[in-house]
Amino acid sequence: NDNDSRITRATSTVSLRNNYERVQGAVSLFYNWGRHKINDGYRGDSAPLDYLFVSQDRQLGASVYQTFSLFANNRITLGGDYQAVGGEAANHYTNNELQPIADKYIYNAAAYITLQQGISRWLMIDAALRYDYNSDVGGVWVPQGGVSISLPRNIQLKGVISKGFRFPTIREMYMFPSQNPELQPEQIINYELSFSQRLRSVRYGLNIFYIDGRNLIQMLMVDGRPRNVNTGAIENFGVEADVMWQVGRCWQVASNYSYLNMAHPVVAAPKHKLFFALRFQHKRWNITTDVQHVAGADAEDLLNKRFERIQLIQR
């Protein structure tokens, strides 16, 4: 009962772009805000709540980049981002008392450079370097490199080595019982090789990847209470395969399969996933049906294993 809310949000953006023969770029600014007044309600056998959850948040930022083509088959991009996000939240009681929950703002800034260079008609290389800084957590370097090879018979080979990361959010660090202000950013290194080929009406591909990461953020029970924690290492090896067959002008068949081997199990991540779709398209008619099979995602068993590992880490 009485589960209702009043939410007001607004957003605004402005951008300026330039586009010349060898130079392109843009500057973008954005700002959005929101105000919330929420009654979580109560069950029929309980008393009505004597407070409302109230909050207001703001997010503003800027993004700028400029791309240069210095010579044939070359692209260099320089850019930067800035973002400030935060707000205040509290429980507002009927006696007009406020119980603060959070009052926090976090600032993120980044600078990056990317390079794309065609060596020949069949070879392309990519490289990038980015530095991200978070006012509460610190800085992270993010490199990336890749190569793409185009072979006869519409064969394409790609190889990529890249780093990924995610800073913890305000909610994860400072809000609700699971908050943990000591969280560190999630970080992974991804190694990937792929093969693809198109043969008339058939396109197929195979992708092999290996992920080595640390500080994965999850909410677990610690000492009988929920808490966001960095759960340590993540190490995944996997294979993905897909095929698409255009049968005549109207029919299309598509299927893909993925296999994931996890050295450190992740909740709800399936070991096997198989997908099949059939599509019919003719003039204004578009009919699609699909089926998906998932196996090897025992959430309860994985949660128990993860909890045991967290307890060992804490000891």
C-alpha positions as a Markdown table, in Angstrom:
| # | Residue | x | y | z |
|---|---|---|---|---|
| 1 | Asn | 0.0 | 0.0 | 0.0 |
| 2 | Asp | 1.0 | 3.7 | -0.5 |
| 3 | Asn | 3.8 | 2.7 | -2.8 |
| 4 | Asp | 4.1 | 5.9 | -4.9 |
| 5 | Ser | 6.7 | 8.4 | -6.0 |
| 6 | Arg | 7.1 | 11.9 | -7.4 |
| 7 | Ile | 10.0 | 12.3 | -9.7 |
| 8 | Thr | 11.1 | 15.3 | -11.7 |
| 9 | Arg | 14.1 | 15.2 | -14.1 |
| 10 | Ala | 15.6 | 17.5 | -16.7 |
| 11 | Thr | 18.5 | 17.4 | -19.1 |
| 12 | Ser | 20.2 | 19.8 | -21.5 |
| 13 | Thr | 23.1 | 19.4 | -24.0 |
| 14 | Val | 24.9 | 21.7 | -26.4 |
| 15 | Ser | 27.6 | 20.8 | -28.9 |
| 16 | Leu | 29.9 | 22.5 | -31.4 |
| 17 | Arg | 31.4 | 20.5 | -34.3 |
| 18 | Asn | 34.0 | 21.1 | -37.0 |
| 19 | Asn | 34.5 | 19.1 | -40.1 |
| 20 | Tyr | 37.3 | 19.9 | -42.6 |
| 21 | Glu | 39.2 | 17.8 | -45.1 |
| 22 | Arg | 41.9 | 16.6 | -42.7 |
| 23 | Val | 40.6 | 17.8 | -39.3 |
| 24 | Gln | 37.4 | 16.9 | -37.5 |
| 25 | Gly | 36.3 | 17.4 | -33.9 |
| 26 | Ala | 33.7 | 18.5 | -31.4 |
| 27 | Val | 33.0 | 20.0 | -28.0 |
| 28 | Ser | 30.0 | 18.8 | -26.0 |
| 29 | Leu | 28.6 | 20.1 | -22.8 |
| 30 | Phe | 25.8 | 18.5 | -20.8 |
| 31 | Tyr | 23.9 | 19.0 | -17.5 |
| 32 | Asn | 21.0 | 17.0 | -15.9 |
| 33 | Trp | 19.4 | 17.0 | -12.6 |
| 34 | Gly | 16.6 | 15.3 | -10.7 |
| 35 | Arg | 14.4 | 15.5 | -7.6 |
| 36 | His | 12.7 | 12.5 | -6.0 |
| 37 | Lys | 10.2 | 11.9 | -3.3 |
| 38 | Ile | 9.4 | 8.3 | -2.8 |
| 39 | Asn | 7.1 | 6.3 | -0.5 |
| 40 | Asp | 8.3 | 2.7 | -0.4 |
| 41 | Gly | 4.9 | 1.6 | 0.9 |
| 42 | Tyr | 4.0 | -1.1 | 3.4 |
| 43 | Arg | 2.4 | -4.5 | 3.5 |
| 44 | Gly | -1.2 | -5.0 | 4.6 |
| 45 | Asp | -0.2 | -6.4 | 8.0 |
| 46 | Ser | 2.3 | -3.6 | 8.7 |
| 47 | Ala | 2.0 | 0.0 | 9.8 |
| 48 | Pro | 2.5 | 2.8 | 7.2 |
| 49 | Leu | 5.9 | 4.3 | 7.0 |
| 50 | Asp | 6.4 | 7.6 | 8.9 |
| 51 | Tyr | 9.0 | 8.9 | 6.4 |
| 52 | Leu | 9.6 | 9.5 | 2.7 |
| 53 | Phe | 12.9 | 9.0 | 0.8 |
| 54 | Val | 13.9 | 12.3 | -0.7 |
| 55 | Ser | 16.9 | 13.0 | -2.9 |
| 56 | Gln | 18.3 | 15.4 | -5.5 |
| 57 | Asp | 21.1 | 14.8 | -7.8 |
| 58 | Arg | 23.1 | 16.7 | -10.4 |
| 59 | Gln | 25.4 | 15.6 | -13.2 |
| 60 | Leu | 27.4 | 17.9 | -15.5 |
| 61 | Gly | 30.3 | 17.3 | -17.8 |
| 62 | Ala | 32.2 | 18.2 | -20.9 |
| 63 | Ser | 33.8 | 16.2 | -23.8 |
| 64 | Val | 36.3 | 17.5 | -26.4 |
| 65 | Tyr | 38.2 | 15.7 | -29.2 |
| 66 | Gln | 40.0 | 16.5 | -32.4 |
| 67 | Thr | 41.0 | 14.1 | -35.1 |
| 68 | Phe | 43.8 | 14.7 | -37.6 |
| 69 | Ser | 44.6 | 12.9 | -40.8 |
| 70 | Leu | 48.2 | 13.7 | -41.3 |
| 71 | Phe | 48.8 | 11.4 | -44.3 |
| 72 | Ala | 47.3 | 8.5 | -46.2 |
| 73 | Asn | 45.4 | 5.9 | -44.1 |
| 74 | Asn | 46.2 | 7.8 | -40.9 |
| 75 | Arg | 44.0 | 9.0 | -38.1 |
| 76 | Ile | 45.2 | 10.5 | -34.8 |
| 77 | Thr | 42.6 | 11.6 | -32.1 |
| 78 | Leu | 43.3 | 13.7 | -29.1 |
| 79 | Gly | 40.6 | 14.2 | -26.5 |
| 80 | Gly | 39.5 | 14.7 | -23.0 |
| 81 | Asp | 36.4 | 14.2 | -20.7 |
| 82 | Tyr | 35.3 | 15.8 | -17.5 |
| 83 | Gln | 32.3 | 14.7 | -15.3 |
| 84 | Ala | 31.0 | 15.8 | -11.9 |
| 85 | Val | 28.2 | 13.7 | -10.4 |
| 86 | Gly | 26.6 | 13.6 | -7.0 |
| 87 | Gly | 23.7 | 14.7 | -4.8 |
| 88 | Glu | 22.0 | 14.5 | -1.4 |
| 89 | Ala | 19.6 | 11.9 | -0.1 |
| 90 | Ala | 17.7 | 11.6 | 3.2 |
| 91 | Asn | 14.7 | 10.1 | 4.9 |
| 92 | His | 12.1 | 12.9 | 5.6 |
| 93 | Tyr | 9.9 | 12.0 | 8.6 |
| 94 | Thr | 6.4 | 13.2 | 9.2 |
| 95 | Asn | 7.6 | 15.4 | 12.2 |
| 96 | Asn | 9.8 | 17.2 | 9.6 |
| 97 | Glu | 13.0 | 15.6 | 10.9 |
| 98 | Leu | 15.6 | 14.7 | 8.2 |
| 99 | Gln | 17.8 | 11.7 | 8.6 |
| 100 | Pro | 20.7 | 12.1 | 6.1 |
| 101 | Ile | 21.7 | 9.1 | 4.0 |
| 102 | Ala | 24.3 | 10.6 | 1.6 |
| 103 | Asp | 25.7 | 14.0 | 0.6 |
| 104 | Lys | 28.5 | 13.4 | -1.9 |
| 105 | Tyr | 30.0 | 14.6 | -5.2 |
| 106 | Ile | 32.6 | 12.8 | -7.2 |
| 107 | Tyr | 34.7 | 14.2 | -10.1 |
| 108 | Asn | 36.2 | 12.3 | -13.0 |
| 109 | Ala | 38.6 | 13.6 | -15.6 |
| 110 | Ala | 40.3 | 11.9 | -18.5 |
| 111 | Ala | 42.7 | 12.5 | -21.4 |
| 112 | Tyr | 43.4 | 10.2 | -24.3 |
| 113 | Ile | 45.1 | 9.7 | -27.6 |
| 114 | Thr | 44.3 | 7.1 | -30.3 |
| 115 | Leu | 46.2 | 6.1 | -33.5 |
| 116 | Gln | 44.9 | 4.3 | -36.5 |
| 117 | Gln | 47.4 | 3.5 | -39.3 |
| 118 | Gly | 46.9 | 1.5 | -42.5 |
| 119 | Ile | 50.2 | -0.1 | -43.3 |
| 120 | Ser | 49.0 | -1.6 | -46.6 |
| 121 | Arg | 45.7 | -2.6 | -48.3 |
| 122 | Trp | 45.6 | -5.7 | -46.0 |
| 123 | Leu | 47.1 | -4.6 | -42.7 |
| 124 | Met | 45.7 | -2.0 | -40.2 |
| 125 | Ile | 47.1 | -1.3 | -36.7 |
| 126 | Asp | 45.4 | 0.5 | -33.8 |
| 127 | Ala | 46.8 | 1.9 | -30.6 |
| 128 | Ala | 45.4 | 4.0 | -27.7 |
| 129 | Leu | 46.3 | 5.3 | -24.3 |
| 130 | Arg | 44.0 | 6.9 | -21.8 |
| 131 | Tyr | 44.4 | 8.2 | -18.3 |
| 132 | Asp | 41.3 | 8.5 | -16.0 |
| 133 | Tyr | 41.3 | 10.2 | -12.6 |
| 134 | Asn | 38.7 | 9.9 | -10.0 |
| 135 | Ser | 38.6 | 12.3 | -7.0 |
| 136 | Asp | 37.9 | 9.6 | -4.5 |
| 137 | Val | 39.8 | 6.6 | -5.9 |
| 138 | Gly | 42.8 | 8.0 | -7.8 |
| 139 | Gly | 44.1 | 7.4 | -11.4 |
| 140 | Val | 44.2 | 4.5 | -13.9 |
| 141 | Trp | 46.2 | 4.1 | -17.0 |
| 142 | Val | 44.3 | 2.4 | -19.9 |
| 143 | Pro | 46.3 | 1.2 | -22.9 |
| 144 | Gln | 45.0 | -0.7 | -25.9 |
| 145 | Gly | 46.5 | -2.1 | -29.1 |
| 146 | Gly | 45.2 | -4.1 | -32.0 |
| 147 | Val | 45.9 | -5.4 | -35.5 |
| 148 | Ser | 43.5 | -6.2 | -38.4 |
| 149 | Ile | 44.5 | -8.4 | -41.4 |
| 150 | Ser | 42.4 | -8.7 | -44.5 |
| 151 | Leu | 43.0 | -11.8 | -46.5 |
| 152 | Pro | 41.7 | -13.2 | -49.9 |
| 153 | Arg | 38.2 | -14.8 | -50.0 |
| 154 | Asn | 36.8 | -12.1 | -47.6 |
| 155 | Ile | 38.7 | -13.5 | -44.6 |
| 156 | Gln | 39.5 | -11.1 | -41.8 |
| 157 | Leu | 41.7 | -11.8 | -38.8 |
| 158 | Lys | 41.8 | -9.5 | -35.7 |
| 159 | Gly | 43.9 | -9.4 | -32.6 |
| 160 | Val | 43.3 | -7.1 | -29.6 |
| 161 | Ile | 45.0 | -6.5 | -26.2 |
| 162 | Ser | 43.1 | -4.0 | -24.1 |
| 163 | Lys | 42.7 | -2.9 | -20.5 |
| 164 | Gly | 39.3 | -2.1 | -19.0 |
| 165 | Phe | 38.2 | -0.6 | -15.7 |
| 166 | Arg | 35.2 | 0.7 | -13.8 |
| 167 | Phe | 35.3 | 3.2 | -10.9 |
| 168 | Pro | 32.9 | 2.3 | -8.0 |
| 169 | Thr | 29.8 | 4.4 | -8.0 |
| 170 | Ile | 28.5 | 6.8 | -5.3 |
| 171 | Arg | 25.8 | 4.2 | -4.5 |
| 172 | Glu | 28.3 | 1.4 | -4.0 |
| 173 | Met | 30.6 | 3.6 | -1.9 |
| 174 | Tyr | 28.3 | 5.8 | 0.2 |
| 175 | Met | 24.6 | 4.8 | 0.1 |
| 176 | Phe | 22.5 | 2.1 | 1.8 |
| 177 | Pro | 23.6 | -0.7 | 4.1 |
| 178 | Ser | 25.9 | -2.3 | 1.6 |
| 179 | Gln | 28.1 | 0.9 | 1.2 |
| 180 | Asn | 31.9 | 0.6 | 1.3 |
| 181 | Pro | 34.0 | 3.8 | 0.9 |
| 182 | Glu | 37.2 | 1.7 | 0.6 |
| 183 | Leu | 36.2 | 0.1 | -2.8 |
| 184 | Gln | 38.9 | 0.1 | -5.5 |
| 185 | Pro | 38.2 | 0.2 | -9.3 |
| 186 | Glu | 37.6 | -3.0 | -11.2 |
| 187 | Gln | 40.4 | -3.7 | -13.7 |
| 188 | Ile | 40.8 | -6.3 | -16.4 |
| 189 | Ile | 43.2 | -7.1 | -19.2 |
| 190 | Asn | 41.5 | -8.6 | -22.3 |
| 191 | Tyr | 43.2 | -10.7 | -25.0 |
| 192 | Glu | 41.2 | -11.5 | -28.0 |
| 193 | Leu | 41.6 | -13.2 | -31.4 |
| 194 | Ser | 38.9 | -13.4 | -34.0 |
| 195 | Phe | 38.3 | -14.9 | -37.5 |
| 196 | Ser | 35.5 | -14.1 | -39.8 |
| 197 | Gln | 34.5 | -14.8 | -43.4 |
| 198 | Arg | 31.7 | -14.0 | -45.8 |
| 199 | Leu | 30.8 | -16.5 | -48.5 |
| 200 | Arg | 28.0 | -15.2 | -50.7 |
| 201 | Ser | 24.9 | -15.7 | -48.5 |
| 202 | Val | 26.7 | -17.1 | -45.5 |
| 203 | Arg | 28.8 | -15.2 | -42.9 |
| 204 | Tyr | 30.5 | -17.0 | -40.0 |
| 205 | Gly | 33.0 | -16.2 | -37.3 |
| 206 | Leu | 35.0 | -17.5 | -34.4 |
| 207 | Asn | 36.3 | -15.5 | -31.4 |
| 208 | Ile | 38.7 | -16.7 | -28.7 |
| 209 | Phe | 39.3 | -14.5 | -25.6 |
| 210 | Tyr | 41.1 | -14.5 | -22.2 |
| 211 | Ile | 40.3 | -12.1 | -19.4 |
| 212 | Asp | 42.5 | -11.5 | -16.4 |
| 213 | Gly | 41.1 | -9.1 | -13.9 |
| 214 | Arg | 41.0 | -8.0 | -10.3 |
| 215 | Asn | 38.9 | -6.1 | -7.8 |
| 216 | Leu | 35.5 | -7.2 | -9.2 |
| 217 | Ile | 32.8 | -5.4 | -7.2 |
| 218 | Gln | 29.9 | -7.5 | -5.8 |
| 219 | Met | 27.5 | -7.2 | -2.9 |
| 220 | Leu | 27.9 | -10.2 | -0.5 |
| 221 | Met | 27.0 | -11.0 | 3.1 |
| 222 | Val | 29.9 | -10.2 | 5.4 |
| 223 | Asp | 29.6 | -10.8 | 9.2 |
| 224 | Gly | 25.8 | -11.2 | 8.6 |
| 225 | Arg | 25.3 | -7.9 | 6.7 |
| 226 | Pro | 25.3 | -7.0 | 3.0 |
| 227 | Arg | 28.5 | -5.2 | 1.9 |
| 228 | Asn | 30.0 | -4.2 | -1.4 |
| 229 | Val | 33.4 | -5.7 | -1.6 |
| 230 | Asn | 36.3 | -6.1 | -4.1 |
| 231 | Thr | 36.1 | -9.9 | -4.5 |
| 232 | Gly | 39.7 | -10.3 | -5.8 |
| 233 | Ala | 40.7 | -12.0 | -9.1 |
| 234 | Ile | 38.6 | -12.8 | -12.2 |
| 235 | Glu | 40.1 | -15.2 | -14.8 |
| 236 | Asn | 37.9 | -16.2 | -17.8 |
| 237 | Phe | 38.6 | -18.1 | -20.9 |
| 238 | Gly | 36.0 | -18.4 | -23.6 |
| 239 | Val | 35.0 | -19.1 | -27.2 |
| 240 | Glu | 32.3 | -17.5 | -29.2 |
| 241 | Ala | 31.0 | -18.7 | -32.6 |
| 242 | Asp | 28.3 | -17.3 | -34.8 |
| 243 | Val | 26.8 | -17.9 | -38.2 |
| 244 | Met | 24.2 | -16.1 | -40.4 |
| 245 | Trp | 22.6 | -17.5 | -43.5 |
| 246 | Gln | 20.5 | -15.5 | -45.9 |
| 247 | Val | 18.1 | -18.0 | -47.5 |
| 248 | Gly | 16.8 | -16.4 | -50.6 |
| 249 | Arg | 15.3 | -12.8 | -50.4 |
| 250 | Cys | 12.9 | -13.3 | -47.5 |
| 251 | Trp | 14.4 | -15.8 | -45.0 |
| 252 | Gln | 17.4 | -15.4 | -42.6 |
| 253 | Val | 18.8 | -17.9 | -40.2 |
| 254 | Ala | 21.2 | -16.9 | -37.4 |
| 255 | Ser | 22.8 | -18.8 | -34.6 |
| 256 | Asn | 25.5 | -18.2 | -32.0 |
| 257 | Tyr | 27.2 | -20.2 | -29.2 |
| 258 | Ser | 29.5 | -19.2 | -26.4 |
| 259 | Tyr | 31.5 | -21.2 | -23.9 |
| 260 | Leu | 32.9 | -19.6 | -20.7 |
| 261 | Asn | 35.4 | -21.2 | -18.4 |
| 262 | Met | 35.7 | -19.3 | -15.1 |
| 263 | Ala | 38.7 | -19.9 | -12.8 |
| 264 | His | 36.8 | -17.8 | -10.2 |
| 265 | Pro | 33.1 | -18.2 | -10.7 |
| 266 | Val | 30.9 | -15.1 | -11.2 |
| 267 | Val | 27.3 | -15.1 | -10.1 |
| 268 | Ala | 24.8 | -15.7 | -12.9 |
| 269 | Ala | 27.5 | -16.0 | -15.7 |
| 270 | Pro | 26.5 | -19.1 | -17.7 |
| 271 | Lys | 29.1 | -21.6 | -18.9 |
| 272 | His | 27.1 | -22.4 | -22.1 |
| 273 | Lys | 24.8 | -20.2 | -24.1 |
| 274 | Leu | 23.2 | -21.2 | -27.4 |
| 275 | Phe | 21.0 | -18.9 | -29.4 |
| 276 | Phe | 19.0 | -19.6 | -32.6 |
| 277 | Ala | 16.8 | -17.1 | -34.6 |
| 278 | Leu | 14.6 | -17.4 | -37.7 |
| 279 | Arg | 13.5 | -14.2 | -39.5 |
| 280 | Phe | 11.1 | -13.6 | -42.4 |
| 281 | Gln | 10.9 | -10.3 | -44.1 |
| 282 | His | 8.8 | -9.4 | -47.1 |
| 283 | Lys | 7.6 | -5.9 | -48.0 |
| 284 | Arg | 5.9 | -4.6 | -44.8 |
| 285 | Trp | 6.0 | -8.0 | -43.1 |
| 286 | Asn | 8.7 | -8.7 | -40.6 |
| 287 | Ile | 8.3 | -11.9 | -38.4 |
| 288 | Thr | 11.0 | -13.1 | -36.1 |
| 289 | Thr | 11.2 | -16.0 | -33.7 |
| 290 | Asp | 14.1 | -17.1 | -31.5 |
| 291 | Val | 15.1 | -19.5 | -28.8 |
| 292 | Gln | 17.9 | -19.4 | -26.3 |
| 293 | His | 19.4 | -22.1 | -24.1 |
| 294 | Val | 21.5 | -21.3 | -21.0 |
| 295 | Ala | 23.4 | -23.9 | -18.9 |
| 296 | Gly | 25.9 | -23.9 | -16.1 |
| 297 | Ala | 24.8 | -20.8 | -14.1 |
| 298 | Asp | 24.1 | -22.2 | -10.7 |
| 299 | Ala | 23.7 | -18.9 | -8.8 |
| 300 | Glu | 23.3 | -20.5 | -5.3 |
| 301 | Asp | 26.4 | -22.6 | -5.6 |
| 302 | Leu | 28.5 | -19.8 | -7.0 |
| 303 | Leu | 27.3 | -17.5 | -4.2 |
| 304 | Asn | 28.4 | -20.0 | -1.6 |
| 305 | Lys | 31.9 | -20.4 | -3.3 |
| 306 | Arg | 32.3 | -16.6 | -3.6 |
| 307 | Phe | 31.3 | -16.1 | 0.1 |
| 308 | Glu | 33.8 | -18.7 | 1.3 |
| 309 | Arg | 36.6 | -17.1 | -0.8 |
| 310 | Ile | 35.8 | -13.6 | 0.7 |
| 311 | Gln | 35.9 | -15.0 | 4.2 |
| 312 | Leu | 39.4 | -16.4 | 3.5 |
| 313 | Ile | 40.6 | -13.1 | 2.0 |
| 314 | Gln | 39.4 | -11.2 | 5.0 |
| 315 | Arg | 41.2 | -13.5 | 7.5 |
